[in-house]
Short mmCIF file of C-alpha atoms in Angstrom, two decimals:
data_model
loop_
_atom_site.label_atom_id
_atom_site.label_comp_id
_atom_site.label_asym_id
_atom_site.label_seq_id
_atom_site.Cartn_x
_atom_site.Cartn_y
_atom_site.Cartn_z
CA MET T 1 112.52 118.19 130.06
CA LYS T 2 112.22 120.46 133.07
CA LYS T 3 111.80 118.56 136.33
CA ASN T 4 110.61 121.40 138.57
CA CYS T 5 106.93 121.46 139.52
CA LYS T 6 104.44 124.20 139.16
CA LEU T 7 103.45 124.95 142.74
CA SER T 8 99.69 124.95 142.25
CA ILE T 9 99.75 121.60 140.49
CA ALA T 10 102.13 120.06 143.00
CA ILE T 11 99.90 121.09 145.92
CA LEU T 12 96.75 119.93 144.17
CA PHE T 13 97.94 116.47 143.25
CA GLY T 14 100.82 115.90 145.65
CA LEU T 15 103.37 114.84 143.05
CA CYS T 16 105.83 116.30 140.55
CA PHE T 17 105.22 116.38 136.83
CA THR T 18 105.39 118.85 133.98
CA VAL T 19 102.36 120.84 132.90
CA LEU T 20 102.48 121.74 129.23
CA PRO T 21 100.46 124.90 128.51
CA LEU T 22 99.61 123.74 125.02
CA ASN T 23 96.30 125.56 124.99
CA ALA T 24 98.39 128.70 124.44
CA THR T 25 99.46 127.33 121.01
CA PHE T 26 97.65 125.09 118.51
CA PHE T 27 96.49 122.22 120.70
CA PRO T 28 93.39 123.36 122.64
CA TYR T 29 93.68 121.07 125.68
CA LEU T 30 95.98 121.08 128.69
CA MET T 31 98.48 118.23 128.83
CA TYR T 32 99.97 116.73 131.97
CA GLU T 33 103.17 114.86 131.24
CA LYS T 34 105.45 112.69 133.30
CA GLN T 35 108.74 111.24 132.08
CA LEU T 36 109.89 108.22 134.06
CA PRO T 37 113.53 107.41 134.89
CA ASN T 38 113.39 104.71 132.18
CA GLN T 39 112.52 107.50 129.67
CA MET T 40 108.95 106.40 129.04
CA ARG T 41 106.58 109.35 128.66
CA ILE T 42 103.03 109.39 129.98
CA VAL T 43 100.67 112.15 128.86
CA VAL T 44 97.24 112.77 130.40
CA ILE T 45 94.70 115.07 128.75
CA PRO T 46 91.49 115.85 130.65
CA ILE T 47 88.63 116.75 128.29
CA ARG T 48 85.61 118.54 129.69
CA ASP T 49 82.27 116.94 128.81
CA ALA T 50 83.89 113.75 127.48
CA HIS T 51 81.99 110.55 128.23
CA THR T 52 84.82 108.06 127.65
CA VAL T 53 88.50 107.58 128.36
CA SER T 54 90.83 106.66 125.49
CA PHE T 55 94.36 105.27 125.50
CA ALA T 56 96.89 105.44 122.66
CA THR T 57 100.22 103.76 123.28
CA LEU T 58 102.79 104.80 120.73
CA ILE T 59 105.79 102.52 120.14
CA ARG T 60 108.31 104.13 117.81
CA THR T 61 108.89 100.87 115.94
CA GLY T 62 107.53 100.13 112.50
CA SER T 63 108.70 98.52 109.27
CA ARG T 64 111.46 101.17 109.13
CA ASN T 65 113.14 99.34 112.02
CA GLU T 66 113.28 95.98 110.22
CA THR T 67 116.97 96.10 109.35
CA ASP T 68 117.75 92.35 109.43
CA LYS T 69 117.76 90.82 105.96
CA GLY T 70 115.04 88.21 105.54
CA TYR T 71 112.92 89.52 108.43
CA THR T 72 110.52 92.09 107.03
CA GLY T 73 106.97 92.32 108.38
CA TYR T 74 107.82 91.56 112.01
CA ALA T 75 106.63 94.88 113.44
CA HIS T 76 103.21 94.06 112.00
CA LEU T 77 103.38 90.44 113.21
CA LEU T 78 104.27 91.60 116.73
CA GLU T 79 101.21 93.86 116.69
CA HIS T 80 99.11 90.73 116.15
CA MET T 81 100.87 88.91 119.01
CA MET T 82 100.16 91.78 121.41
CA PHE T 83 96.52 90.65 121.59
CA ARG T 84 97.42 87.10 122.67
CA GLY T 85 97.62 87.59 126.41
CA SER T 86 100.31 88.55 128.90
CA GLU T 87 101.81 87.19 132.09
CA ASN T 88 98.94 88.26 134.34
CA TYR T 89 96.05 88.50 131.86
CA SER T 90 95.01 85.81 129.41
CA THR T 91 93.34 86.65 126.12
CA GLU T 92 90.01 85.75 127.74
CA ASP T 93 90.76 88.01 130.72
CA ARG T 94 91.40 90.89 128.36
CA VAL T 95 88.16 90.33 126.48
CA ASN T 96 86.16 90.13 129.70
CA ILE T 97 87.65 93.31 131.21
CA LEU T 98 87.07 95.30 128.04
CA TYR T 99 83.53 93.93 127.80
CA ARG T 100 82.84 94.99 131.40
CA TYR T 101 83.67 98.60 130.55
CA GLY T 102 82.24 98.70 127.03
CA GLY T 103 85.79 98.79 125.74
CA ASP T 104 86.99 98.88 122.17
CA SER T 105 90.59 97.85 121.45
CA ASN T 106 92.56 98.09 118.22
CA ALA T 107 96.04 98.64 116.79
CA TYR T 108 97.87 99.54 113.60
CA THR T 109 101.42 99.38 112.29
CA SER T 110 102.97 101.95 109.96
CA MET T 111 106.41 102.46 108.49
CA ASP T 112 107.64 104.43 111.51
CA TYR T 113 105.57 103.31 114.50
CA THR T 114 102.98 101.00 116.01
CA CYS T 115 100.01 102.28 118.00
CA TYR T 116 97.69 100.45 120.40
CA THR T 117 94.32 102.04 121.18
CA VAL T 118 91.60 101.43 123.75
CA SER T 119 88.43 103.39 124.55
CA CYS T 120 86.25 102.56 127.54
CA ASP T 121 83.94 103.75 130.30
CA PRO T 122 85.84 106.19 132.55
CA ALA T 123 85.19 103.85 135.49
CA GLY T 124 87.52 101.29 133.92
CA TRP T 125 90.63 103.39 133.41
CA GLU T 126 92.65 101.68 136.17
CA ASP T 127 91.88 98.15 134.98
CA VAL T 128 92.60 99.04 131.36
CA LEU T 129 95.85 100.78 132.34
CA ALA T 130 96.93 97.60 134.15
CA LEU T 131 96.06 95.53 131.05
CA GLU T 132 98.11 97.74 128.78
CA ALA T 133 101.07 97.84 131.17
CA ASP T 134 101.17 94.06 131.47
CA ARG T 135 101.25 93.34 127.76
CA LEU T 136 103.84 96.01 127.08
CA MET T 137 106.22 94.70 129.75
CA ARG T 138 105.28 91.02 130.05
CA LEU T 139 103.85 89.79 126.77
CA SER T 140 103.09 86.07 126.74
CA LEU T 141 104.68 84.69 123.59
CA LYS T 142 103.52 81.10 123.06
CA LYS T 143 104.27 78.90 120.08
CA GLU T 144 100.64 77.93 119.51
CA ASP T 145 99.60 81.60 119.44
CA PHE T 146 102.50 82.42 117.17
CA LYS T 147 101.44 79.70 114.73
CA ALA T 148 97.89 81.05 114.63
CA GLU T 149 98.97 84.66 114.10
CA THR T 150 101.53 83.86 111.40
CA GLY T 151 98.73 82.07 109.58
CA ALA T 152 96.55 85.16 109.91
CA VAL T 153 99.33 87.40 108.61
CA ILE T 154 99.95 85.11 105.62
CA GLY T 155 96.25 85.31 104.81
CA GLU T 156 96.33 89.08 105.14
CA PHE T 157 99.37 89.22 102.84
CA ASN T 158 97.67 87.10 100.16
CA ILE T 159 94.66 89.43 100.21
CA SER T 160 96.82 92.56 100.04
CA GLU T 161 98.58 91.30 96.91
CA LYS T 162 95.28 91.30 95.04
CA TYR T 163 94.89 95.08 95.28
CA PRO T 164 96.42 96.88 92.27
CA ASN T 165 97.28 99.97 94.31
CA ASN T 166 99.31 97.86 96.73
CA ARG T 167 101.24 96.29 93.86
CA MET T 168 102.00 99.72 92.43
CA ASP T 169 103.09 101.10 95.80
CA ASN T 170 105.34 98.11 96.44
CA ALA T 171 107.00 98.31 93.04
CA LEU T 172 107.64 102.05 93.27
CA GLN T 173 108.90 101.87 96.86
CA ALA T 174 111.37 99.14 95.90
CA CYS T 175 112.87 101.40 93.23
CA MET T 176 112.70 104.83 94.86
CA PHE T 177 113.98 103.79 98.30
CA GLN T 178 116.43 101.06 97.44
CA GLY T 179 118.83 100.53 100.35
CA HIS T 180 116.42 101.99 102.91
CA THR T 181 113.82 100.02 104.87
CA TYR T 182 111.06 102.10 103.23
CA GLU T 183 111.73 99.96 100.15
CA HIS T 184 109.44 97.24 101.53
CA SER T 185 105.83 97.42 102.62
CA VAL T 186 104.70 97.26 106.24
CA ILE T 187 103.42 93.71 105.78
CA GLY T 188 106.80 92.61 104.38
CA TYR T 189 108.23 90.72 101.41
CA ARG T 190 106.43 87.56 100.30
CA GLU T 191 109.35 85.22 101.04
CA ASP T 192 109.86 86.68 104.53
CA VAL T 193 106.14 86.42 105.36
CA MET T 194 105.95 82.81 104.20
CA ASN T 195 108.95 81.94 106.40
CA MET T 196 107.42 83.50 109.54
CA PRO T 197 105.99 80.25 111.02
CA ASP T 198 109.57 78.99 111.51
CA GLU T 199 110.85 82.14 113.23
CA PHE T 200 109.37 81.98 116.74
CA GLU T 201 112.69 82.85 118.41
CA TYR T 202 113.12 85.90 116.21
CA ILE T 203 109.82 87.46 117.30
CA ARG T 204 110.92 87.06 120.93
CA ASP T 205 114.16 88.87 120.18
CA PHE T 206 112.37 91.57 118.19
CA TYR T 207 109.95 92.24 121.06
CA LYS T 208 112.80 92.52 123.55
CA LYS T 209 114.87 94.76 121.29
CA GLU T 210 112.19 97.11 119.96
CA TYR T 211 109.55 97.41 122.69
CA ARG T 212 111.37 99.61 125.15
CA PRO T 213 110.22 102.37 127.49
CA ASP T 214 112.50 104.93 125.85
CA LYS T 215 110.60 104.36 122.59
CA THR T 216 107.15 104.56 124.18
CA ILE T 217 104.62 107.33 124.81
CA MET T 218 101.29 106.52 126.44
CA PHE T 219 98.54 109.08 125.88
CA ILE T 220 95.39 108.97 128.03
CA ALA T 221 92.56 111.39 127.26
CA GLY T 222 88.92 111.91 128.15
CA LYS T 223 86.82 112.16 131.28
CA ILE T 224 89.61 112.45 133.85
CA ASP T 225 88.89 114.41 137.01
CA ARG T 226 92.25 113.89 138.72
CA PRO T 227 95.08 113.70 136.13
CA GLY T 228 97.65 113.49 138.90
CA ASP T 229 96.15 110.21 140.10
CA VAL T 230 96.37 108.77 136.58
CA LEU T 231 100.01 109.86 136.21
CA SER T 232 100.88 108.45 139.62
CA LYS T 233 99.25 105.08 138.89
CA ALA T 234 100.86 104.83 135.46
CA GLY T 235 104.24 105.76 136.94
CA ASP T 236 103.92 102.99 139.53
CA LEU T 237 102.99 100.40 136.90
CA PHE T 238 105.73 101.28 134.41
CA SER T 239 108.58 102.21 136.78
CA GLY T 240 109.84 98.62 136.72
CA TRP T 241 110.05 98.44 132.93
CA ALA T 242 113.77 97.97 132.39
CA TYR T 243 115.69 97.52 129.16
CA GLU T 244 119.20 96.99 127.89
CA SER T 245 120.48 100.31 126.59
CA ALA T 246 122.09 98.77 123.51
CA PRO T 247 122.32 101.04 120.45
CA LEU T 248 119.52 100.56 117.97
CA PRO T 249 120.36 99.75 114.33
CA SER T 250 120.76 102.87 112.23
CA VAL T 251 118.90 103.45 108.98
CA ARG T 252 120.62 105.35 106.18
CA ALA T 253 118.44 108.07 104.71
CA SER T 254 119.11 109.48 101.24
CA LEU T 255 117.67 112.47 99.40
CA THR T 256 119.47 111.68 96.16
CA PRO T 257 117.05 112.39 93.29
CA VAL T 258 115.63 109.30 91.62
CA SER T 259 113.55 108.75 88.50
CA CYS T 260 111.99 105.29 88.25
CA GLN T 261 110.01 104.33 85.16
CA ASP T 262 108.14 101.02 84.87
CA THR T 263 104.95 99.35 83.68
CA LEU T 264 102.91 96.61 85.37
CA TYR T 265 100.07 94.50 84.01
CA ASP T 266 96.98 93.27 85.87
CA ALA T 267 94.02 91.82 84.01
CA SER T 268 91.69 92.50 86.95
CA ILE T 269 91.84 96.30 86.84
CA PRO T 270 88.75 98.04 85.42
CA ALA T 271 90.79 100.94 84.03
CA PRO T 272 94.48 101.73 83.45
CA ARG T 273 96.24 103.95 85.94
CA VAL T 274 99.48 105.75 86.63
CA LYS T 275 101.27 106.61 89.85
CA ILE T 276 103.61 109.60 89.75
CA ALA T 277 105.85 110.37 92.71
CA TRP T 278 108.57 112.77 93.83
CA LYS T 279 111.07 111.99 96.59
CA ILE T 280 110.93 114.62 99.35
CA PRO T 281 112.62 115.20 102.73
CA GLY T 282 111.30 113.39 105.75
CA TYR T 283 109.91 115.55 108.52
CA SER T 284 112.84 114.82 110.82
CA GLN T 285 115.37 115.98 108.19
CA ASP T 286 113.66 119.22 107.17
CA ARG T 287 110.45 120.19 108.92
CA LEU T 288 109.88 123.29 106.79
CA ALA T 289 110.46 121.51 103.48
CA HIS T 290 108.11 118.70 104.47
CA ILE T 291 105.41 121.22 105.36
CA ALA T 292 105.99 122.98 102.03
CA ALA T 293 105.46 119.62 100.31
CA ARG T 294 102.07 119.24 101.95
CA ILE T 295 101.08 122.76 100.93
CA LEU T 296 102.12 122.30 97.30
CA ALA T 297 100.48 118.88 97.04
CA GLU T 298 97.15 120.38 98.06
CA HIS T 299 97.65 123.37 95.76
CA TYR T 300 98.37 121.26 92.68
CA PHE T 301 96.55 117.97 93.31
CA SER T 302 93.38 118.68 95.30
CA ASP T 303 90.23 117.66 93.45
CA ASN T 304 89.30 121.14 92.24
CA SER T 305 92.78 122.48 91.55
CA PRO T 306 93.45 123.92 88.08
CA LEU T 307 95.73 120.99 87.24
CA MET T 308 93.18 118.32 88.13
CA ILE T 309 90.40 120.19 86.34
CA LYS T 310 92.55 120.31 83.20
CA LEU T 311 93.46 116.61 83.39
CA ARG T 312 89.91 115.47 84.14
CA ASP T 313 87.55 117.96 82.49
CA GLU T 314 89.53 119.59 79.67
CA LYS T 315 92.03 116.99 78.49
CA LYS T 316 89.78 114.14 79.63
CA TRP T 317 92.86 112.04 80.36
CA ILE T 318 91.72 110.90 83.81
CA SER T 319 88.46 109.93 85.50
CA SER T 320 89.73 110.48 89.05
CA GLY T 321 92.83 111.16 91.09
CA SER T 322 94.14 111.32 94.63
CA TYR T 323 97.38 112.35 96.29
CA SER T 324 99.33 111.45 99.42
CA VAL T 325 102.13 113.03 101.48
CA PRO T 326 102.83 110.55 104.29
CA PHE T 327 104.14 112.05 107.52
CA THR T 328 107.44 110.13 107.74
CA VAL T 329 110.71 110.22 109.66
CA ASP T 330 112.95 109.75 106.61
CA PRO T 331 112.64 110.89 102.97
CA TYR T 332 109.55 109.48 101.29
CA TRP T 333 107.26 110.85 98.60
CA ILE T 334 104.51 113.06 97.31
CA SER T 335 102.47 110.63 95.24
CA LEU T 336 99.71 111.24 92.73
CA ASP T 337 97.45 108.33 91.74
CA LEU T 338 95.47 108.79 88.54
CA VAL T 339 92.85 106.54 86.96
CA LEU T 340 93.14 106.96 83.19
CA THR T 341 90.51 107.20 80.49
CA GLU T 342 90.99 105.84 76.96
CA GLU T 343 92.21 109.28 75.92
CA GLY T 344 94.76 109.25 78.72
CA VAL T 345 96.41 106.01 77.65
CA GLY T 346 99.61 107.02 75.90
CA ALA T 347 99.27 110.67 76.90
CA ALA T 348 102.37 112.40 78.27
CA VAL T 349 100.73 112.96 81.64
CA GLY T 350 104.00 113.34 83.55
CA ASP T 351 105.37 115.89 81.10
CA TYR T 352 102.13 117.84 81.22
CA ILE T 353 102.30 118.03 85.03
CA LEU T 354 105.89 119.26 84.89
CA GLY T 355 104.75 121.92 82.44
CA ILE T 356 102.10 123.12 84.89
CA PHE T 357 104.76 123.30 87.63
CA GLN T 358 106.81 125.64 85.43
CA ASP T 359 103.89 127.77 84.22
CA SER T 360 103.82 131.00 86.24
CA ARG T 361 100.04 131.23 85.86
CA TYR T 362 99.69 128.28 88.25
CA THR T 363 102.47 129.16 90.68
CA LEU T 364 101.30 129.40 94.29
CA LYS T 365 100.67 133.01 95.28
CA ALA T 366 101.10 134.54 98.74
CA GLY T 367 97.36 134.90 99.28
CA GLU T 368 96.75 131.29 98.28
CA LEU T 369 99.45 130.18 100.72
CA GLU T 370 97.67 131.89 103.59
CA SER T 371 94.39 130.24 102.61
CA LEU T 372 96.04 126.81 102.53
CA LYS T 373 97.58 127.42 105.95
CA LYS T 374 94.17 128.24 107.39
CA ARG T 375 92.66 125.19 105.73
CA GLN T 376 95.24 122.91 107.38
CA PHE T 377 94.68 124.59 110.73
CA TYR T 378 90.89 124.28 110.73
CA ARG T 379 90.83 120.84 109.13
CA THR T 380 93.06 119.49 111.89
CA HIS T 381 91.06 121.26 114.58
CA MET T 382 87.90 119.61 113.29
CA GLN T 383 89.51 116.21 113.83
CA LEU T 384 89.81 116.91 117.57
CA SER T 385 86.22 115.84 118.17
CA SER T 386 86.52 112.96 120.69
CA PRO T 387 89.15 111.49 123.02
CA ALA T 388 89.95 108.74 120.51
CA SER T 389 90.23 111.07 117.51
CA ILE T 390 92.33 113.55 119.53
CA LEU T 391 94.84 110.83 120.35
CA GLY T 392 94.85 109.67 116.73
CA VAL T 393 95.93 113.16 115.69
CA LEU T 394 98.54 113.50 118.44
CA THR T 395 100.26 110.19 117.72
CA GLY T 396 100.45 111.10 114.04
CA TYR T 397 102.76 113.97 114.97
CA ALA T 398 104.48 112.64 118.11
CA HIS T 399 105.90 109.52 116.44
CA ILE T 400 108.42 111.52 114.39
CA LYS T 401 110.68 112.67 117.22
CA GLY T 402 108.99 111.20 120.28
CA ASP T 403 107.72 114.60 121.39
CA PRO T 404 104.08 114.95 122.50
CA GLN T 405 104.29 118.65 121.60
CA GLU T 406 105.23 118.02 117.97
CA ILE T 407 101.78 119.07 116.81
CA ASN T 408 102.51 122.55 118.15
CA HIS T 409 105.96 122.66 116.57
CA TYR T 410 104.35 121.73 113.26
CA PHE T 411 101.77 124.48 113.31
CA LEU T 412 104.27 127.05 114.53
CA ALA T 413 106.48 126.16 111.55
CA LEU T 414 103.43 126.26 109.26
CA GLU T 415 102.65 129.76 110.50
CA ARG T 416 106.21 130.86 109.71
CA LEU T 417 106.28 129.25 106.26
CA GLU T 418 106.83 131.88 103.58
CA ILE T 419 106.19 131.86 99.86
CA LEU T 420 109.95 131.76 99.17
CA ASP T 421 110.23 128.53 101.19
CA VAL T 422 107.54 126.92 99.06
CA ARG T 423 109.06 128.06 95.78
CA GLN T 424 112.50 126.83 96.86
CA PHE T 425 111.03 123.44 97.66
CA LYS T 426 109.40 123.23 94.24
CA GLU T 427 112.66 124.17 92.53
CA ASN T 428 114.58 121.51 94.49
CA TYR T 429 112.21 118.55 94.36
CA LEU T 430 109.39 118.86 91.80
CA THR T 431 111.76 118.26 88.90
CA ARG T 432 112.07 115.85 86.00
CA ARG T 433 115.12 114.09 87.44
CA ASN T 434 113.24 113.52 90.71
CA GLN T 435 109.97 112.34 89.13
CA SER T 436 109.06 108.64 89.01
CA GLU T 437 106.20 107.08 87.05
CA LEU T 438 104.61 103.64 87.27
CA TRP T 439 101.92 102.66 84.81
CA MET T 440 99.49 99.75 85.09
CA PHE T 441 97.47 98.29 82.23
CA ALA T 442 95.14 95.33 81.92
CA ARG T 443 97.28 93.87 79.13
#
């Protein structure tokens, strides 16, 4: 990161930070970024005509970081604890301050990161910034709060187990990513979750180990007239956040092809279903291949693609379908979820899909590639509609490598993607030996 100042900005705000001219690339707003000596990054994005200010604090810790055996689900549990007050602000204080400024506060945990969000009246940005800083650096971890939140997480786990799609995801993850922390869900294994009430000391250690400034980016966007003041205030608040620079546990990533085949039974499902998945590179291993995966998934599996029309309208094997290509650090999957009709039960759906992949009539053409690129570009632009939604998009890209500019790197790579890159990806990964299938029937 360059430390020199742009003269006009330095004179205007009286401090030194980096101005990122992102409006010259994909992202349409100017970013002001400051990296503190403790490696925390603060990014301020003024948005003309905005009526609110939104915060998104990205911690690059998720279920992927749960490397200790018997302790899955703790990134999600810690997210719950982060709403239980801090050294200088009780839970009631937090509620009252947010209420004063019409604030809305939330959070979510994924495989790779945890994100804390707040939106409020612009007049409250300083008070909300102080709230967020205090809980990040000085979380109040009390046994009575821990007991209450572990109970809430256990209840959440019991509900999640009732959803057939969750059961299918969990079973396929356990097979496809054996030996990697992606093999378990974000909420954790049942035994580990049930043991949580007895592990108060572990959550304290996990917080200390994983919530560090060098793993944190705070984005602030919206009605901000003086971004330099916001950066200066945030820098003052977080400059004292120290951490022990111990090496973090490593996670072994593997792209070895895998073909899992299994069947589950659930009497509650209204119709049988199948989940088909292909292991693909994570974004951090191969940016171009991961982008190619997203292009091909839309080409083959979008609702009105030739393949889906054949499966649904001609063969009448399915009633509906959806696909997913999660934006992950390490190798994960393209997954296709299909709800089967009576005609589809027993049909060789997986073989039929492989046949479509090999049929030159349905191979992605250069003109179609350009259309799909434009669709991704405009679809993402349409999501940049408010301070909160803008930060939701940014964190989705920045969590991979800890770079606020990753959204621009992505779309630059997308622009450079060629038809040969896409065909090479298909040849390498959309193969029989890399295709897994999990079926679910009522009986």
